[in-house]
Amino acid sequence: MTARPRRRVAVTGVGLVTPVGNDVATTWRALLAGASGGAPITLFDASGFATTIAAEVKHFRNTLVSDRRLLKLTNRSHRFALEAAEQAFVDAGIRPTAEDATRWGCAVGTGMMTADFADLEKTHAHAAAAGTIDTDLLLTDDPANDPLVFCRGQAAEGLALLTRRHGIQGYATSVHTACASGGQAFGTAMKAIRRGYVDRVLAGGFDSMISPIGIGGFCLLSALSTDNDTPARASRPFDATRNGFLLGEGAGFVVLEEWEAARARGARIYAELAGDGNSLSSYRITDSPPDGDGPIQAMRQALADAGATAEDIDYVNAHGTSTLMNDRSETAALHAVFGPRGRTVPVSSTKSTMGHLIAAAGAVEGVVCALAITRGEMPVNANLAERDVDCDLDLVTAPRRGRIRVTLSNSFGFGGSNSCIVMRHPEDVDGKPGRSAAEAAA
Amino acid sequence: MSARVVITGTGAVCAAGLDPDAILAAVQAGTSCMRPIEQWDTTRWPTHLAGEIPDFNARTMVEDRKLHKLIRRTDLVGLYAAGRALDQSGLVAHRDALPGPAAAEYSDRSGVIVGSGGGNFQNQYDYFPLMSEAKGDLPTFGRELSNTVNPMWLLRTLPNNVLGHIGIKYGLKGTNACITNHSVGGLLAVIEAMEALRDGEADRVVAVGHETPIEPQMVLYYHDVGLLAAETLRPFDAGRDGSQFGEGAGALVLETAGSAAERGAPVHGEVLGGGYATEAEGLLAIRADGDGPARAIAQALADAGIAPRDVGMIVAHANGTPASDASEAAAILRVFGRDMPPVTGFKWSFGHLIAAAGILEMAVALAALKARTVPGIATLRTLDPACAGLAVSAQAQVPRSDIALVLCRGFAGTNAAVVVRAA
């Protein structure tokens, strides 16, 4: 059996809405400085919860998207998605047209929440005041009869908004593997181009779970840090005193293009999206295997898929959730894959700064890798005061500069899905710089 | 040449039965499984019929009682169908007989791809007792949270539970995905699995679609936006007025021909190709001209390397809504013209299974090809003149080859098409 001829995939536009910045430049500065987005929750009164802190997106409004009819159909996470996607299109300098709409795809990692808490409260007051639902009262309940609430609650709504706004008519899909969703979306998008389904894809992830139900759900699992008095230090992956993750929210998007088409139009290329690895731990729903089984296979597959070896990797963006179990399991996996180099390959978890963006995490961290390659800078693993002796890694505690050839980004989800994404410097693909000649001359 | 993708196991559950052959038999017999909804009292409701699985028993679906606390009804049916398909394929028994390292390698090369409905509304009602106790005071809500709500609430809510639990139960550890793409999820899982096998990402993949959409708030919304029939789902009929919900799951074990031959596995059919297209009109809107389904069909035929005249039967999405059926008929007519094979649909019998619809109907289509029949659409009375030329019938027809084209459409203007051949 011979494989089909492989098409390469270029990252040509990026967009970010994160707890540390509502655009790429602001977010990047914070990631280099390790300036945490953790703070007391303002979106609702969380004072009674075990965890009262989170990394919220701050002072957000849609500046690039002003279509009010469209915005009426959105929940908070959709608004992040629309903004970050628009940033990515502006940055890429290309958009779907009527002529090539069917050759454009869209792949998004979507969050799991269904209804906004405010709507749930209304339904509770009207149809379930005593604590259980009276289905006959549901017939006259406002949210339960509001088609806008219905649309906003559908898992495919984010995809519908993005494909409609941008006129994307090819392969379009929405995926959810919990915290691995964003990485899975990037891998799915890359494969859609390789397989020839489409030539260009808008890919990303978006999520917002900072609500009484979202925070509540994670509190019930004791997954969140309870360092309520020191929110900026709450997320400290690989630190000996880490005690859970900091819930974040936001969106990350990229424009991906078939490599030759991107070069042909003189696009600025951030990086090659070069490899995808995808495994199931099949261990426990919430726990990672202590020996790194599962993540190990995902990383090895991603390297092989990219035609790279562990030796080529200059930067690892770790899943690094700041939970006791994940960080040890991931360390074991990195050592298994990198061998002796496991102690010297630079690693950081940008969740130390942004918190955990759940379904958006893998996409945002994929953007971080593309930026690291383009800028020759590694963002820090903030808040590392006392490294866990069992996390024997070269953690980037201050920004490092230098040419980054190949990056590896991990995302592991509840349910056991492991996603690993490998990106490569454009010069290591075809010897040409990522910037166009015009840009370089400017 | 890419690897050929064969089917070595099928599983299905819905109101019409607990396996593809039983479901086919019910459809062939002209049985409508639409009955009054039993999950809540619908006496005063505008919609009271749906295809609930009769005498639903969680233990029939998943024997392990401990698991029941961690998953929802939709996960139960998904795990059931996947289990049946995997048992039929014999791949787990084969793997378990291999020596340790070879078994580990086998597991790493065995994937799981699921189309799932995503979140539902009812699950969030679990917070209602707490909300009553808190009387609108969020600090109280926060303090009393762990005394009132199931600590596993978030895990029960995960849209990717079937994926994770299949992995754990059967030790499958390869490539995987969970697609939350409304109705096309299950059939897109088949396409993704086919491509993963062609690309050499895995040697075998179980593809699953599952959904149990019959919950009060969902039924109300579908009714309010005009998608539900008053009494009867009549696809392509002049008097059609909407769809009806069903519930269930479908699963297919897909393998490279080499993987199946290696252990002498029974081969039930072959997946020849797939196509997929989006219309970008928004969540609920669809184009009247059938542009999306027409492109998906054309892609699927080209991918399979066959011409329209090679298709022996079409299992249409046929959901019974005026807009979807008319545009779907337009798409089929555009691609097939006079080379039209017999066309049918199954939703009139057991309802619209949303994320499970396409993959379950593909499993039933395979059973129909084997039985050399195209079941009739029993609720069809008068073909809509707008669908004239579509080769549908209330009576059974005979497939003109051993190849079926299966169509599936979903929210966000998505359309999937798969070409399957019976062994």
Coordinates of C-alpha atoms in Angstrom, one line a residue, chain A:
Chain A
M1 CA 0.0 0.0 0.0
T2 CA 1.4 3.4 -0.9
A3 CA 0.2 6.5 0.8
R4 CA -1.5 9.2 -1.1
P5 CA 0.9 12.1 -2.1
R6 CA 1.2 14.3 1.0
R7 CA 0.0 18.0 0.8
R8 CA 1.7 20.3 3.2
V9 CA -0.3 22.7 5.4
A10 CA 0.7 26.3 6.2
V11 CA -0.5 28.5 9.1
T12 CA -1.0 31.9 7.5
G13 CA -3.2 33.8 10.0
V14 CA -3.7 33.7 13.7
G15 CA -6.3 35.2 16.1
L16 CA -6.6 35.1 19.9
V17 CA -9.0 36.1 22.6
T18 CA -7.6 35.0 25.9
P19 CA -7.7 35.9 29.6
V20 CA -4.5 37.8 29.2
G21 CA -5.4 39.7 26.0
N22 CA -8.1 40.2 23.5
D23 CA -5.7 40.0 20.6
V24 CA -2.5 38.3 19.6
A25 CA 0.0 41.0 20.5
T26 CA -1.3 41.7 24.0
T27 CA -1.6 38.0 24.7
W28 CA 2.0 37.3 23.6
R29 CA 3.4 40.1 25.8
A30 CA 1.7 38.6 28.8
L31 CA 2.8 35.1 27.9
L32 CA 6.5 36.2 27.8
A33 CA 6.1 38.1 31.0
G34 CA 4.2 35.4 32.7
A35 CA 1.6 37.9 33.7
S36 CA -1.3 35.8 35.0
G37 CA -4.9 36.3 34.0
G38 CA -6.1 34.8 37.2
A39 CA -8.4 37.0 39.4
P40 CA -11.5 36.8 41.5
I41 CA -14.5 35.8 39.4
T42 CA -16.6 38.8 38.3
L43 CA -19.1 37.1 35.9
F44 CA -21.2 36.0 38.9
D45 CA -21.1 36.0 42.7
A46 CA -18.8 33.0 43.3
S47 CA -18.2 33.8 47.0
G48 CA -19.9 30.6 48.2
F49 CA -18.0 28.2 45.9
A50 CA -14.9 26.4 47.0
T51 CA -13.1 28.2 44.2
T52 CA -13.8 31.9 43.7
I53 CA -11.2 32.6 41.1
A54 CA -10.8 32.1 37.4
A55 CA -9.0 33.5 34.4
E56 CA -11.8 35.5 32.7
V57 CA -11.5 37.3 29.4
K58 CA -11.5 41.0 30.4
H59 CA -13.1 44.1 28.9
F60 CA -14.2 42.1 25.9
R61 CA -16.4 43.4 23.2
N62 CA -16.6 42.4 19.6
T63 CA -14.6 45.1 17.8
L64 CA -14.2 43.4 14.4
V65 CA -17.6 41.9 14.2
S66 CA -20.5 44.3 14.4
D67 CA -23.3 42.3 12.7
R68 CA -26.0 42.7 15.4
R69 CA -28.3 40.1 13.9
L70 CA -25.5 37.6 14.0
L71 CA -24.4 38.6 17.6
K72 CA -28.0 38.0 18.8
L73 CA -27.5 34.3 18.0
T74 CA -24.4 34.0 20.1
N75 CA -23.4 32.9 23.6
R76 CA -20.2 34.2 25.2
S77 CA -18.0 31.6 23.7
H78 CA -19.4 32.2 20.2
R79 CA -18.5 35.9 20.6
F80 CA -14.9 35.0 21.4
A81 CA -14.9 32.7 18.4
L82 CA -16.2 35.3 15.9
E83 CA -13.6 37.8 17.1
A84 CA -10.6 35.5 17.0
A85 CA -11.6 34.1 13.6
E86 CA -12.0 37.6 12.2
Q87 CA -8.5 38.4 13.5
A88 CA -7.1 35.3 11.8
F89 CA -8.7 36.3 8.5
V90 CA -7.5 39.9 8.7
D91 CA -4.0 38.6 9.6
A92 CA -4.0 36.0 6.7
G93 CA -5.1 38.6 4.2
I94 CA -7.4 36.1 2.4
R95 CA -11.0 35.2 2.7
P96 CA -13.4 32.8 1.0
T97 CA -15.0 34.1 -2.1
A98 CA -18.1 33.0 -4.1
E99 CA -15.7 31.3 -6.5
D100 CA -13.7 29.2 -4.0
A101 CA -16.2 28.9 -1.1
T102 CA -16.5 25.1 -1.6
R103 CA -12.8 24.7 -1.4
W104 CA -12.8 26.3 2.1
G105 CA -13.4 24.2 5.3
C106 CA -14.0 24.9 8.9
A107 CA -13.0 22.8 11.9
V108 CA -13.8 23.9 15.5
G109 CA -13.4 22.5 19.0
T110 CA -16.6 23.4 20.7
G111 CA -17.4 23.5 24.4
M112 CA -19.9 21.3 26.2
M113 CA -22.3 23.7 27.8
T114 CA -25.9 23.8 26.6
A115 CA -27.8 26.6 28.3
D116 CA -26.8 30.0 29.8
F117 CA -27.3 30.0 33.5
A118 CA -29.6 33.1 33.3
D119 CA -31.9 31.1 31.1
L120 CA -31.7 28.1 33.4
E121 CA -32.7 30.4 36.3
K122 CA -35.7 31.6 34.4
T123 CA -36.8 28.1 33.5
H124 CA -36.3 27.1 37.2
A125 CA -38.4 30.0 38.5
H126 CA -41.2 29.3 36.0
A127 CA -41.3 25.5 35.6
A128 CA -39.3 24.0 38.5
A129 CA -39.7 26.3 41.5
A130 CA -40.2 23.4 43.8
G131 CA -37.0 21.7 42.6
T132 CA -38.2 19.3 39.9
I133 CA -39.5 20.2 36.4
D134 CA -43.2 20.5 35.8
T135 CA -43.2 19.7 32.1
D136 CA -46.6 21.3 31.5
L137 CA -45.3 24.6 32.9
L138 CA -42.4 24.2 30.4
L139 CA -45.0 24.8 27.7
T140 CA -45.3 28.5 28.8
D141 CA -41.7 29.0 29.9
D142 CA -39.9 31.8 28.0
P143 CA -36.5 30.3 27.5
A144 CA -38.0 26.9 26.6
N145 CA -39.9 28.6 23.8
D146 CA -37.3 31.0 22.6
P147 CA -35.7 29.9 19.4
L148 CA -32.7 32.1 20.1
V149 CA -32.0 30.1 23.3
F150 CA -32.3 27.0 21.3
C151 CA -29.9 28.1 18.6
R152 CA -27.3 29.4 21.1
G153 CA -27.5 26.0 22.9
Q154 CA -26.8 23.8 19.9
A155 CA -23.4 22.2 19.7
A156 CA -23.3 23.1 15.9
E157 CA -24.2 26.8 16.5
G158 CA -20.6 28.0 16.6
L159 CA -19.9 26.2 13.3
A160 CA -23.1 27.6 11.8
L161 CA -22.1 31.2 12.8
L162 CA -18.6 30.9 11.4
T163 CA -19.5 29.2 8.1
R164 CA -22.4 31.6 7.5
R165 CA -20.4 34.8 8.3
H166 CA -17.4 33.7 6.2
G167 CA -19.3 31.8 3.4
I168 CA -17.4 28.5 4.0
Q169 CA -19.1 25.8 2.0
G170 CA -16.7 22.8 2.0
Y171 CA -15.9 20.4 4.8
A172 CA -17.1 21.9 8.1
T173 CA -17.1 20.1 11.4
S174 CA -17.4 20.6 15.1
V175 CA -15.5 18.3 17.5
H176 CA -15.5 17.8 21.3
T177 CA -13.0 15.7 23.2
A178 CA -13.1 17.9 26.3
C179 CA -9.7 19.5 26.9
A180 CA -8.2 17.9 23.8
S181 CA -10.9 19.5 21.5
G182 CA -8.8 22.4 20.2
G183 CA -5.9 20.1 19.2
Q184 CA -8.3 17.7 17.6
A185 CA -9.8 20.5 15.6
F186 CA -6.3 21.4 14.3
G187 CA -5.5 17.8 13.4
T188 CA -8.9 17.4 11.7
A189 CA -8.4 20.6 9.6
M190 CA -4.9 19.5 8.6
K191 CA -6.2 16.2 7.4
A192 CA -9.0 17.8 5.4
I193 CA -6.4 19.7 3.4
R194 CA -4.1 16.7 3.1
R195 CA -6.9 14.5 1.8
G196 CA -7.8 17.1 -0.8
Y197 CA -11.3 17.8 0.6
V198 CA -10.4 21.5 0.7
D199 CA -7.5 23.8 0.1
R200 CA -8.0 26.2 3.0
V201 CA -9.5 25.9 6.5
L202 CA -10.5 28.1 9.3
A203 CA -9.6 26.1 12.4
G204 CA -9.9 26.8 16.1
G205 CA -11.5 26.3 19.4
F206 CA -13.7 28.3 21.7
D207 CA -15.1 27.9 25.2
S208 CA -16.5 29.6 28.2
M209 CA -17.4 27.6 31.3
I210 CA -17.0 30.4 34.0
S211 CA -20.6 30.1 35.2
P212 CA -22.2 28.7 38.4
I213 CA -22.7 25.4 36.5
G214 CA -19.2 25.2 34.9
I215 CA -17.3 26.2 38.0
G216 CA -19.7 24.1 40.0
G217 CA -19.1 21.0 37.9
F218 CA -15.3 21.3 38.3
C219 CA -15.6 22.1 42.0
L220 CA -17.6 18.9 42.4
L221 CA -14.7 17.0 40.9
S222 CA -12.2 18.9 43.1
A223 CA -10.3 19.7 39.9
L224 CA -9.8 23.5 40.5
S225 CA -7.1 25.3 42.6
T226 CA -8.6 26.8 45.7
D227 CA -5.9 29.4 46.1
N228 CA -8.5 32.1 46.3
D229 CA -6.3 34.6 47.9
T230 CA -3.5 34.4 45.4
P231 CA -5.3 34.0 42.0
A232 CA -2.3 35.1 39.9
R233 CA -0.2 32.2 41.4
A234 CA -3.0 29.6 41.4
S235 CA -1.9 28.0 38.1
R236 CA 1.6 26.7 38.6
P237 CA 2.2 23.7 36.5
F238 CA 5.0 21.4 37.5
D239 CA 5.4 23.3 40.8
A240 CA 5.6 21.0 43.9
T241 CA 2.7 22.9 45.6
R242 CA 0.3 22.9 42.6
N243 CA -3.2 22.0 43.6
G244 CA -5.5 22.1 40.6
F245 CA -6.2 24.1 37.5
L246 CA -7.4 27.6 37.0
L247 CA -10.4 27.8 34.7
G248 CA -9.9 30.1 31.8
E249 CA -12.0 31.0 28.7
G250 CA -11.5 32.3 25.2
A251 CA -10.8 31.3 21.6
G252 CA -7.9 30.7 19.3
F253 CA -8.1 30.5 15.5
V254 CA -5.9 30.0 12.6
V255 CA -6.2 30.2 8.8
L256 CA -4.6 27.1 7.3
E257 CA -3.7 26.8 3.6
E258 CA -2.3 24.2 1.4
W259 CA 1.4 25.1 1.3
E260 CA 2.0 25.7 -2.4
A261 CA -1.1 27.8 -2.6
A262 CA 0.0 29.9 0.3
R263 CA 3.5 30.3 -1.3
A264 CA 2.0 31.1 -4.7
R265 CA 0.0 34.1 -3.3
G266 CA 3.0 35.3 -1.3
A267 CA 1.4 34.7 2.0
R268 CA 3.3 35.2 5.2
I269 CA 3.7 31.8 6.7
Y270 CA 4.0 31.4 10.5
A271 CA 4.7 27.7 10.5
E272 CA 4.0 24.4 8.9
L273 CA 1.2 22.5 10.6
A274 CA 3.3 19.3 10.1
G275 CA 2.0 16.5 12.3
D276 CA -0.9 15.3 14.3
G277 CA -0.9 12.5 16.8
N278 CA -4.1 11.1 18.3
S279 CA -4.5 8.4 20.9
L280 CA -6.8 7.1 23.6
S281 CA -5.5 6.4 27.1
S282 CA -8.3 4.0 27.8
Y283 CA -7.3 4.2 31.5
R284 CA -9.9 6.2 33.5
I285 CA -12.2 8.9 32.5
T286 CA -10.6 11.7 34.5
D287 CA -7.2 10.3 35.4
S288 CA -4.0 10.1 33.3
P289 CA -1.9 7.0 33.5
P290 CA 1.1 7.6 35.8
D291 CA 3.4 6.1 33.2
G292 CA 2.3 8.4 30.4
D293 CA 0.8 5.6 28.4
G294 CA -1.5 7.2 25.8
P295 CA 0.2 10.6 25.6
I296 CA 3.4 8.7 24.6
Q297 CA 1.8 7.2 21.5
A298 CA 0.2 10.6 20.6
M299 CA 3.6 12.3 20.7
R300 CA 5.4 9.6 18.8
Q301 CA 2.7 9.5 16.1
A302 CA 2.7 13.3 15.7
L303 CA 6.5 13.2 15.3
A304 CA 6.4 10.4 12.7
D305 CA 3.5 12.2 11.0
A306 CA 5.6 15.3 10.7
G307 CA 8.7 13.4 9.5
A308 CA 10.5 14.7 12.6
T309 CA 12.3 13.2 15.5
A310 CA 12.5 14.2 19.1
E311 CA 15.9 15.6 18.4
D312 CA 14.3 18.2 16.1
I313 CA 12.0 19.6 18.8
D314 CA 13.2 23.0 20.2
Y315 CA 10.1 23.8 22.2
V316 CA 7.3 21.9 23.9
N317 CA 4.1 23.6 24.9
A318 CA 2.9 21.2 27.6
H319 CA -0.7 20.3 28.4
G320 CA 0.5 21.2 32.0
T321 CA -2.8 21.7 33.8
S322 CA -1.3 22.3 37.2
T323 CA -3.0 19.2 38.6
L324 CA -0.8 16.8 40.6
M325 CA -1.6 13.9 38.3
N326 CA -1.5 15.4 34.8
D327 CA 1.9 17.1 35.3
R328 CA 3.6 13.9 36.5
S329 CA 2.0 11.7 33.9
E330 CA 3.0 14.2 31.2
T331 CA 6.5 14.4 32.5
A332 CA 6.8 10.6 32.4
A333 CA 5.5 10.7 28.8
L334 CA 8.0 13.4 27.7
H335 CA 10.8 11.4 29.2
A336 CA 9.7 8.2 27.4
V337 CA 9.5 10.0 24.1
F338 CA 12.6 12.3 24.4
G339 CA 14.9 9.8 26.2
P340 CA 17.9 11.6 27.7
R341 CA 16.8 14.8 26.0
G342 CA 13.8 14.8 28.2
R343 CA 15.8 16.8 30.8
T344 CA 17.0 19.5 28.3
V345 CA 14.2 20.1 25.8
P346 CA 12.6 23.4 26.7
V347 CA 9.1 23.0 28.1
S348 CA 6.5 25.5 29.3
S349 CA 2.8 25.3 30.1
T350 CA 1.2 28.6 29.1
K351 CA -1.8 27.5 31.3
S352 CA 0.4 29.0 34.0
T353 CA -0.5 32.4 32.6
M354 CA -3.8 31.9 30.8
G355 CA -5.4 29.2 32.9
H356 CA -7.1 26.2 31.2
L357 CA -9.3 27.2 28.3
I358 CA -10.8 23.6 28.1
A359 CA -12.2 23.1 24.5
A360 CA -10.2 26.2 23.3
A361 CA -6.9 25.2 25.1
G362 CA -5.4 23.1 22.3
A363 CA -6.2 25.7 19.6
V364 CA -4.9 28.7 21.6
E365 CA -1.7 26.7 22.5
G366 CA -1.3 25.8 18.8
V367 CA -1.3 29.5 18.0
V368 CA 1.3 30.0 20.7
C369 CA 3.5 27.4 19.0
A370 CA 3.1 29.2 15.6
L371 CA 4.0 32.5 17.3
A372 CA 7.0 31.0 19.1
I373 CA 8.4 29.8 15.7
T374 CA 7.8 33.1 14.0
R375 CA 9.1 35.2 16.8
G376 CA 11.9 33.0 17.9
E377 CA 10.7 33.3 21.5
M378 CA 9.5 30.9 24.1
P379 CA 6.7 31.9 26.5
V380 CA 7.3 31.1 30.1
N381 CA 6.1 28.5 32.6
A382 CA 5.0 31.1 35.2
N383 CA 4.7 30.7 38.9
L384 CA 7.3 28.0 39.2
A385 CA 8.8 28.5 42.7
E386 CA 9.7 25.0 43.7
R387 CA 9.8 22.4 40.9
D388 CA 8.2 19.1 41.7
V389 CA 11.2 16.7 41.9
D390 CA 9.1 14.2 39.9
C391 CA 8.7 16.8 37.1
D392 CA 12.3 16.7 35.9
L393 CA 12.0 19.0 32.9
D394 CA 13.8 22.0 31.5
L395 CA 11.0 24.4 32.3
V396 CA 11.2 27.8 30.7
T397 CA 11.0 30.2 33.7
A398 CA 12.2 33.3 31.8
P399 CA 11.6 34.1 28.1
R400 CA 14.2 32.5 25.9
R401 CA 15.1 33.7 22.4
G402 CA 16.5 31.6 19.6
R403 CA 15.6 29.9 16.4
I404 CA 12.9 27.4 17.0
R405 CA 12.8 24.7 14.3
V406 CA 10.0 22.4 15.5
T407 CA 7.4 22.6 18.3
L408 CA 5.2 20.1 19.9
S409 CA 2.0 20.9 21.7
N410 CA 0.1 18.5 23.9
S411 CA -3.6 18.4 24.8
F412 CA -5.2 15.7 26.9
G413 CA -8.9 15.5 27.7
F414 CA -11.3 13.9 30.1
G415 CA -12.4 10.7 28.4
G416 CA -8.8 9.8 27.6
S417 CA -8.3 11.5 24.3
N418 CA -4.7 12.7 23.7
S419 CA -3.9 15.2 20.9
C420 CA -0.4 16.2 19.9
I421 CA 0.3 18.8 17.3
V422 CA 3.8 19.4 15.7
M423 CA 4.7 22.6 13.8
R424 CA 7.8 23.4 11.8
H425 CA 9.6 26.6 10.9
P426 CA 8.9 27.5 7.2
E427 CA 12.6 27.7 6.4
D428 CA 13.0 24.1 7.4
V429 CA 10.3 23.2 4.9
D430 CA 11.4 24.9 1.7
G431 CA 14.4 27.1 2.7
K432 CA 12.4 30.3 2.3
P433 CA 11.5 32.7 5.1
G434 CA 8.0 32.8 6.5
R435 CA 7.6 36.4 5.7
S436 CA 6.9 37.5 2.1
A437 CA 9.5 39.4 0.2
A438 CA 7.4 42.6 0.4
E439 CA 7.0 42.2 4.2
A440 CA 10.7 41.5 4.7
A441 CA 11.6 44.7 2.7
A442 CA 9.3 46.9 4.6

